[in-house]
PDB file of C-alpha atoms in Angstrom:
ATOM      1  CA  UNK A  72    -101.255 -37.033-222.460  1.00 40.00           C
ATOM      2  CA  UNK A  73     -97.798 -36.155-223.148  1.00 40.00           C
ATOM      3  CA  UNK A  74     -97.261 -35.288-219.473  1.00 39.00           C
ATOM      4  CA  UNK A  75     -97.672 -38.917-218.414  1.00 37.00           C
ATOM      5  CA  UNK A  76     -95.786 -40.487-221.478  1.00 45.00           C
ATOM      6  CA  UNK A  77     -92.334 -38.963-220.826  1.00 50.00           C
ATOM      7  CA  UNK A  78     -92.476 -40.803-217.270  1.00 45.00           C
ATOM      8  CA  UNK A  79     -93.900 -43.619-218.493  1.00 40.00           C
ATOM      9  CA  UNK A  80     -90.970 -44.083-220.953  1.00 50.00           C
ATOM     10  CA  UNK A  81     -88.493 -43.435-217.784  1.00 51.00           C
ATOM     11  CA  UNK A  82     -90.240 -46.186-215.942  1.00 46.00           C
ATOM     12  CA  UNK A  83     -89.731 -48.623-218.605  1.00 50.00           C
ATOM     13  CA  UNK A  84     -86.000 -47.459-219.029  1.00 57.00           C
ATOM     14  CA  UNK A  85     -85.542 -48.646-215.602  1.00 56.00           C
ATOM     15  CA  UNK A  86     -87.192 -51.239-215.483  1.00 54.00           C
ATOM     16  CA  UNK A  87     -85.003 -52.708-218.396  1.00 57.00           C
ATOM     17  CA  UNK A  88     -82.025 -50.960-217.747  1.00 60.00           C
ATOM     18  CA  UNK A  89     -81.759 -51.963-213.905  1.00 64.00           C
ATOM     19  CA  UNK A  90     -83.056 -55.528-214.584  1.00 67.00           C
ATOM     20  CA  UNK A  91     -79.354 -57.705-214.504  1.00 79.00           C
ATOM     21  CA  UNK A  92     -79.403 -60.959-216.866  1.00 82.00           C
ATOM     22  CA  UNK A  93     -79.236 -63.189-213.739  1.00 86.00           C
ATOM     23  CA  UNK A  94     -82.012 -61.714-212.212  1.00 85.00           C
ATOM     24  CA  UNK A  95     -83.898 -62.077-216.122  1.00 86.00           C
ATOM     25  CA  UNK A  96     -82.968 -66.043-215.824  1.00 89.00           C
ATOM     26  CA  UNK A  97     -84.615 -66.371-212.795  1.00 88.00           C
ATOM     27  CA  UNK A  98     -87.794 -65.089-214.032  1.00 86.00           C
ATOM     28  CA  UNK A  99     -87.744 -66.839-216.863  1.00 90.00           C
ATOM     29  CA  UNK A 100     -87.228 -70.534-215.115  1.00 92.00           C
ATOM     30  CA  UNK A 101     -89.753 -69.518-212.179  1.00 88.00           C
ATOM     31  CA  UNK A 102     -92.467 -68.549-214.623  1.00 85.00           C
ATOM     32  CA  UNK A 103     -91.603 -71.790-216.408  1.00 87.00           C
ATOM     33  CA  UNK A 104     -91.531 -73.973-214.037  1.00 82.00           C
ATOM     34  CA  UNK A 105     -94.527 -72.923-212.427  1.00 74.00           C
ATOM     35  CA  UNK A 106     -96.459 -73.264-215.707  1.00 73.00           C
ATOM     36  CA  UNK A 107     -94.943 -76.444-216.650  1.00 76.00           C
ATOM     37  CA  UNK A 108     -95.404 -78.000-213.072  1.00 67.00           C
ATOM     38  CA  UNK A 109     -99.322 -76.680-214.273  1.00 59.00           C
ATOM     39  CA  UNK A 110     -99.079 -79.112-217.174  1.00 64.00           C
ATOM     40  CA  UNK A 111     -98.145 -82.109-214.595  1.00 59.00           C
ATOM     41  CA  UNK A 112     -94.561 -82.289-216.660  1.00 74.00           C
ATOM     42  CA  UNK A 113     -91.357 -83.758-214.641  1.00 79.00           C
ATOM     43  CA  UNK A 114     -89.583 -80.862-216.605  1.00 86.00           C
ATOM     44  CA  UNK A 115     -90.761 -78.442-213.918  1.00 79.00           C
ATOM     45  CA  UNK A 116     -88.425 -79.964-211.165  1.00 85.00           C
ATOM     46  CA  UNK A 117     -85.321 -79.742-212.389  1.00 92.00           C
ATOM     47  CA  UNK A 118     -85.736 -75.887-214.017  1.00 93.00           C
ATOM     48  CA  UNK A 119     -87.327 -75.253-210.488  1.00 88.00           C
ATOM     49  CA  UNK A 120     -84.038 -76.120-209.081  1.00 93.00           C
ATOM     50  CA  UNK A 121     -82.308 -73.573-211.691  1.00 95.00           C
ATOM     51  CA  UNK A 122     -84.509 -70.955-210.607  1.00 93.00           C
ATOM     52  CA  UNK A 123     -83.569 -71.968-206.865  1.00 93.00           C
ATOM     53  CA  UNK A 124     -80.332 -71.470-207.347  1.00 94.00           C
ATOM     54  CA  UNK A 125     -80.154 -68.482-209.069  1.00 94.00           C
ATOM     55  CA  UNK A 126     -82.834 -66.731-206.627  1.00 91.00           C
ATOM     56  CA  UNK A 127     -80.957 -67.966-203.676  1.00 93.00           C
ATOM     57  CA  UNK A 128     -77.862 -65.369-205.275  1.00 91.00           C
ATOM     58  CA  UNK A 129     -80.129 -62.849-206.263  1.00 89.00           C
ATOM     59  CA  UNK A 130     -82.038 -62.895-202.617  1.00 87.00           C
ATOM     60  CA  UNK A 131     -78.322 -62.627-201.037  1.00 90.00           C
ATOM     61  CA  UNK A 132     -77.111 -60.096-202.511  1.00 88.00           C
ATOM     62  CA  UNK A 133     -80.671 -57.536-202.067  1.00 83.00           C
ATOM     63  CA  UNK A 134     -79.819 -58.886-198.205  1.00 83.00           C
ATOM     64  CA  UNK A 135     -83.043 -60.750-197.915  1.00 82.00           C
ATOM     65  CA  UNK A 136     -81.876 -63.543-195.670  1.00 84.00           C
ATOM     66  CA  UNK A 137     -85.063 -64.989-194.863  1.00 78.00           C
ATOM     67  CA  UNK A 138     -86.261 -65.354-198.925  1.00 81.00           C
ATOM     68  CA  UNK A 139     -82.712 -66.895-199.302  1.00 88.00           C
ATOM     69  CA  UNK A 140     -83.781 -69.565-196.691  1.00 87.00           C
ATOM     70  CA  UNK A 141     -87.190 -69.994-198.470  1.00 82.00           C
ATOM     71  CA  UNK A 142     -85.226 -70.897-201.669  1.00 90.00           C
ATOM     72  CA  UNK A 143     -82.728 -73.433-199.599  1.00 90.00           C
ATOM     73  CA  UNK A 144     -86.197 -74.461-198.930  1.00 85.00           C
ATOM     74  CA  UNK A 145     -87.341 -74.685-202.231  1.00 84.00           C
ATOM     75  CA  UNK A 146     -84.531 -76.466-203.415  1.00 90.00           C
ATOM     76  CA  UNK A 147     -84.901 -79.581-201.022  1.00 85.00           C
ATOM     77  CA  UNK A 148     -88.417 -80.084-201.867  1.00 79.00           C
ATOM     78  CA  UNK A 149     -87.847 -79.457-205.411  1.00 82.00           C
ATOM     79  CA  UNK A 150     -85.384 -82.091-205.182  1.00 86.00           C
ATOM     80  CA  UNK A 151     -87.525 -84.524-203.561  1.00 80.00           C
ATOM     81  CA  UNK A 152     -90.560 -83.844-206.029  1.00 75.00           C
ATOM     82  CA  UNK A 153     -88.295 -84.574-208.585  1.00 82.00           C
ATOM     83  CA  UNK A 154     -87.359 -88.085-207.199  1.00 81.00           C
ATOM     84  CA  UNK A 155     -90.710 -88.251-206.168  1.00 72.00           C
ATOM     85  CA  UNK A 156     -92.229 -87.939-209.813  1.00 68.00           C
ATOM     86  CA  UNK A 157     -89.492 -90.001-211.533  1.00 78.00           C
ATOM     87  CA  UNK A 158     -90.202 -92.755-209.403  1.00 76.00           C
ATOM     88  CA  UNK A 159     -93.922 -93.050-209.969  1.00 61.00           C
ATOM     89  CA  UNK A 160     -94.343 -91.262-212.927  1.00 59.00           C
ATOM     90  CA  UNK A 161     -95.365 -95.300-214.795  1.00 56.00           C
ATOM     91  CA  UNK A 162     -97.741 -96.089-211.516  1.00 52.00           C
ATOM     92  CA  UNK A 163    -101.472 -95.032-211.203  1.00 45.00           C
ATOM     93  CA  UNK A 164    -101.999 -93.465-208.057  1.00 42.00           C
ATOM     94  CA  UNK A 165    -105.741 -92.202-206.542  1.00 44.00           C
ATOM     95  CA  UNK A 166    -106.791 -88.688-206.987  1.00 52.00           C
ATOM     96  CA  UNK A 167    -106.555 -87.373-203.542  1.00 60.00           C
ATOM     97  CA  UNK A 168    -109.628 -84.679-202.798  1.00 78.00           C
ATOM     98  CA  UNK A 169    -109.757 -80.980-202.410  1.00 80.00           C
ATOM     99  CA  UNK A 170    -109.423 -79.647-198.835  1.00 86.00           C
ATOM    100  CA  UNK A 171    -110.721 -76.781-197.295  1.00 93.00           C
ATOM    101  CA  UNK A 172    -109.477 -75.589-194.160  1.00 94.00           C
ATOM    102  CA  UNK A 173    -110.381 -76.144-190.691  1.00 94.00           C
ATOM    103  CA  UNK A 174    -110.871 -74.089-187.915  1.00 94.00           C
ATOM    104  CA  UNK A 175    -107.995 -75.735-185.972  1.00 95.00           C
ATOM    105  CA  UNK A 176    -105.768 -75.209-189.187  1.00 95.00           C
ATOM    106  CA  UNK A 177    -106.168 -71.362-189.400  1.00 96.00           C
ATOM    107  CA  UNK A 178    -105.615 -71.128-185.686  1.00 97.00           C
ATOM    108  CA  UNK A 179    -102.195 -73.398-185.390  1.00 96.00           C
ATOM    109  CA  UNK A 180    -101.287 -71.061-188.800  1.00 96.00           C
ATOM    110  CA  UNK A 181    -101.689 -67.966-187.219  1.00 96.00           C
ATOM    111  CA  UNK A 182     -99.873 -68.713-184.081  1.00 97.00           C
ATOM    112  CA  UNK A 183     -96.921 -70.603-186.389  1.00 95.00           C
ATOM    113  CA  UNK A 184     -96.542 -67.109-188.500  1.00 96.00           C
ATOM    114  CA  UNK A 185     -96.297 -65.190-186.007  1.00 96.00           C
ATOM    115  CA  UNK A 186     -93.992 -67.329-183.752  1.00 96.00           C
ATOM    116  CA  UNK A 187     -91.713 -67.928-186.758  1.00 93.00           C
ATOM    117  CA  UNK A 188     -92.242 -64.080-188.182  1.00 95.00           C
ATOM    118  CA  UNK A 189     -91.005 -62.863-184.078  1.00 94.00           C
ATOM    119  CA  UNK A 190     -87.924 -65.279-183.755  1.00 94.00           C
ATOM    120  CA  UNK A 191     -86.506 -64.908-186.720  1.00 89.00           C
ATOM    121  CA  UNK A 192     -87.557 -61.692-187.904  1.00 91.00           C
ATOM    122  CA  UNK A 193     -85.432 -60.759-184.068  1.00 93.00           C
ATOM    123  CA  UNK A 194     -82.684 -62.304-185.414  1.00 91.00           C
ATOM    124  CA  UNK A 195     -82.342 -60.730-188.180  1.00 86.00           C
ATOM    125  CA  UNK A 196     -82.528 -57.591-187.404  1.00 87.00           C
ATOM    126  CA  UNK A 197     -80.520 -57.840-184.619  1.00 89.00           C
ATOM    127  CA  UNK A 198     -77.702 -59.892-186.217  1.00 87.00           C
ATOM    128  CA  UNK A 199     -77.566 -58.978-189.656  1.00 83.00           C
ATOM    129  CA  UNK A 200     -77.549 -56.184-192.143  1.00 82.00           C
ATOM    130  CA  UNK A 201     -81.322 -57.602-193.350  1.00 78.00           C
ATOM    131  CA  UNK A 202     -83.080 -55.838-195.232  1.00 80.00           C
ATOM    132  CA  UNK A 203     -87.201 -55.169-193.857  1.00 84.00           C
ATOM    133  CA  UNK A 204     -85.968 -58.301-191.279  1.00 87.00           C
ATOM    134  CA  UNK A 205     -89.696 -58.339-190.321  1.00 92.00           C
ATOM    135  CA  UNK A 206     -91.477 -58.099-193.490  1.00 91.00           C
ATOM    136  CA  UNK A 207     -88.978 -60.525-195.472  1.00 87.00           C
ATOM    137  CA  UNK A 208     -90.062 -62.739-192.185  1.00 90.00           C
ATOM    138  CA  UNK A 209     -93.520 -62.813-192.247  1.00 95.00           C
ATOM    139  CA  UNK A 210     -93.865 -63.334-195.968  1.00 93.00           C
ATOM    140  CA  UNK A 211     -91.359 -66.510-195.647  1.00 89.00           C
ATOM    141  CA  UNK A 212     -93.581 -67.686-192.407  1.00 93.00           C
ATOM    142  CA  UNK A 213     -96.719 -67.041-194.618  1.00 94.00           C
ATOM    143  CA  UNK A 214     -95.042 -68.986-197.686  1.00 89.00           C
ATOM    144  CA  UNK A 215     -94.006 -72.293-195.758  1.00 87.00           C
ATOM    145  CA  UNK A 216     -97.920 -72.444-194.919  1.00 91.00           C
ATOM    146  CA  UNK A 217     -99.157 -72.128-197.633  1.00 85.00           C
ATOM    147  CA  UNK A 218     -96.178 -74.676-199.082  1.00 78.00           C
ATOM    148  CA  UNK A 219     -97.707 -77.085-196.717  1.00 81.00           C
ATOM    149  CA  UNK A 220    -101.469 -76.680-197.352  1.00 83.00           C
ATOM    150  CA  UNK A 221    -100.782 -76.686-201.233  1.00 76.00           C
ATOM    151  CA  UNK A 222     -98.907 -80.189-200.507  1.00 69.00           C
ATOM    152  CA  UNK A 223    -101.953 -81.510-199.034  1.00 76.00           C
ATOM    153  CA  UNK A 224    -104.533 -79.681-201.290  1.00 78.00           C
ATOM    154  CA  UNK A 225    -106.185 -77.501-198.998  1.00 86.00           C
ATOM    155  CA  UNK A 226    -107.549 -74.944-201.623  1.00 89.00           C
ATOM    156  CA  UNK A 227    -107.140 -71.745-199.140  1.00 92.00           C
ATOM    157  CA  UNK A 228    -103.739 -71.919-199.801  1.00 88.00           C
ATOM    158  CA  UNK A 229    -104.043 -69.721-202.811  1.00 88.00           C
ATOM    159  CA  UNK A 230    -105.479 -67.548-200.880  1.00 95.00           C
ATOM    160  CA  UNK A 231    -101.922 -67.484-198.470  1.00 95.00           C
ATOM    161  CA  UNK A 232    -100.339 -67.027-201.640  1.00 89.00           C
ATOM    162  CA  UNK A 233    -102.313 -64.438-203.052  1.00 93.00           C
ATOM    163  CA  UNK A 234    -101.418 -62.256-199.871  1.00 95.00           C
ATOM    164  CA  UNK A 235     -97.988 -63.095-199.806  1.00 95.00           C
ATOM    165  CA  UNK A 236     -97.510 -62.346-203.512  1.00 92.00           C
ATOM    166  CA  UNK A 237     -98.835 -58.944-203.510  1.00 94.00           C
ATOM    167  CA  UNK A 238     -96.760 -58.215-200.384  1.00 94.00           C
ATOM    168  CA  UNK A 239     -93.422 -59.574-202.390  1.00 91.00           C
ATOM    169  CA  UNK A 240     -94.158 -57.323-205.340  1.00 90.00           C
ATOM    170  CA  UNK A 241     -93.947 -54.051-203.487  1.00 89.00           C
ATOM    171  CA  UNK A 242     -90.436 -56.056-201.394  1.00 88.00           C
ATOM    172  CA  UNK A 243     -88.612 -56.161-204.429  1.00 85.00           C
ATOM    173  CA  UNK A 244     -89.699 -53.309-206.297  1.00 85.00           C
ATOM    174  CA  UNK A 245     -88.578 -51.493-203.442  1.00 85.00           C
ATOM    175  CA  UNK A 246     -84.969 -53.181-203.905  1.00 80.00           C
ATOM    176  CA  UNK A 247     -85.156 -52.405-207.400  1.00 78.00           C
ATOM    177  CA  UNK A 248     -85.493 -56.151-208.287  1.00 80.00           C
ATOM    178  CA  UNK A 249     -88.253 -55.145-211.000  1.00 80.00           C
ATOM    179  CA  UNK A 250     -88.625 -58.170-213.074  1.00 78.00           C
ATOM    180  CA  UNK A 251     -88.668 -59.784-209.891  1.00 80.00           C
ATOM    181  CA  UNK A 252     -91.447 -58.104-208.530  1.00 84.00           C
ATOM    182  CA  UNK A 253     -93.247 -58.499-211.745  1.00 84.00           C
ATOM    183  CA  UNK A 254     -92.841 -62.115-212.124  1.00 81.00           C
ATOM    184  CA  UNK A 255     -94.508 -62.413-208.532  1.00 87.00           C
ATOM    185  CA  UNK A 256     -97.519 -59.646-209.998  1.00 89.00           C
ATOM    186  CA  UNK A 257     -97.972 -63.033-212.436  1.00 86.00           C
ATOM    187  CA  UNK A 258     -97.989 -65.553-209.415  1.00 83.00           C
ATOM    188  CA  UNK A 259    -101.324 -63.403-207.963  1.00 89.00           C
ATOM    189  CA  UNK A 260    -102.758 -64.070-211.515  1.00 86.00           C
ATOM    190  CA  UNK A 261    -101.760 -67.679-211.366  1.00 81.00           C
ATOM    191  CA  UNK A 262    -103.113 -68.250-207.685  1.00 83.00           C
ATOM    192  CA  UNK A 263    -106.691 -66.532-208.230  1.00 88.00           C
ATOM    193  CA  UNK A 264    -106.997 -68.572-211.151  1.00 83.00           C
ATOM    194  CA  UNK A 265    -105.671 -71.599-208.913  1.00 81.00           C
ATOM    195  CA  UNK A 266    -108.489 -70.915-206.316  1.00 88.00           C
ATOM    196  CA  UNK A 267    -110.964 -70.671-208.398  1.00 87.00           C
ATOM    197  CA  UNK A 268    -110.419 -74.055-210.204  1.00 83.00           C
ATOM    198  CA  UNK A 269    -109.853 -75.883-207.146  1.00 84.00           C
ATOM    199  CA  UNK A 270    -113.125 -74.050-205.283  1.00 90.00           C
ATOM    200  CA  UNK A 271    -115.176 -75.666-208.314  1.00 87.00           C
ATOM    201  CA  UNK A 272    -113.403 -78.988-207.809  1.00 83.00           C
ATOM    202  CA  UNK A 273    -114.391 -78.653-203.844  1.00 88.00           C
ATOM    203  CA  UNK A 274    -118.109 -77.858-204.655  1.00 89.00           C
ATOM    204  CA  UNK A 275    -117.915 -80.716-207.364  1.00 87.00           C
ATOM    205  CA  UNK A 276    -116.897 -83.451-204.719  1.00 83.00           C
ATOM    206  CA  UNK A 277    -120.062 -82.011-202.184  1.00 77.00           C
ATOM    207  CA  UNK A 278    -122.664 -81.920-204.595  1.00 70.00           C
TER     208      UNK A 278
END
């Protein structure tokens, strides 16, 4: 037992010690936002945007180009859902019904990720100092997908984001971005749990 608790008391170490107090802000606004936007409360747009920002630093700086254009992204929807919200929040609007994906869908998917994963996952690597050009690629291809399906409430896309999020956890462990890479271990959580609310919604509406 006392073999494994020295390490184990290392790991934490640095884990704390190599976790920076911007890079602690950004977990703490993405977790929140994400549970808040859970709640249906306007509150999640604008700390969204604050965990944007910071994450569009923080993504800069570990020389993950194509995560910093996810957040640039991020930041234009997030500024739109906040409009969005603000301007309706007083009207009733019609429950729209959960999707499930089409056979057309997965195909046009597949052949956007990779497209988008070659081209700029080539540019990367062969203009910039990128870090895993590829990798950082894909996972952004995989995450505008899925930001698209979730938009029109096709419940596979916690799937996309299940698979994405386990990829990003070993990404920024790897760049030592720990509380990072932990916050996105929570975001797997969060998505099963997603698909399996919305897969009982789905059979709800067919029975």
């Amino acid at each position: 037992m006392l073999l494994f608790a020295e390490p184990l008391k290392n790991s934490f170490l640095q884990f704390f010690t190599q976790t920076g107090w911007l890079e602690w802000c950004g977990v703490v606004t993405g977790i929140a936002c994400v549970w808040l936007a859970a709640k249906n409360n306007i509150l999640s747009w604008p700390i969204a945007i604050i965990s944007v920002l910071i994450y569009i630093n923080i993504f800069y700086n570990a020389k993950l180009y194509a995560d910093m254009g996810l957040q640039v992204y991020f930041f234009v929807m997030n500024v739109y859902g906040w409009y969005f919200w603000s301007n309706n929040k007083n009207k009733d609007e019609a429950s729209s019904p959960v999707l499930s994906i089409t056979r057309k869908e997965i195909v046009i998917s597949i052949l956007a990720v990779i497209a988008f994963t070659y081209i700029l996952g080539t540019l990367l690597h062969r203009n910039t100092d990128a870090s895993f050009p590829f990798i950082d690629s894909f996972c952004t291809a995989c995450s505008l997908v899925a930001q698209v399906f979730l938009a029109r409430k096709v419940m596979e896309n916690w799937l996309i984001w299940i698979f994405v999020d386990i990829i990003y956890v070993g990404v920024y462990c790897s760049k030592e971005l720990y509380a990072t890479g932990l916050m996105y271990a929570l975001y797997v959580y969060i998505a099963a749990m997603g698909y399996r609310d919305w897969r009982k919604i789905y059979r709800t509406q067919h029975d």
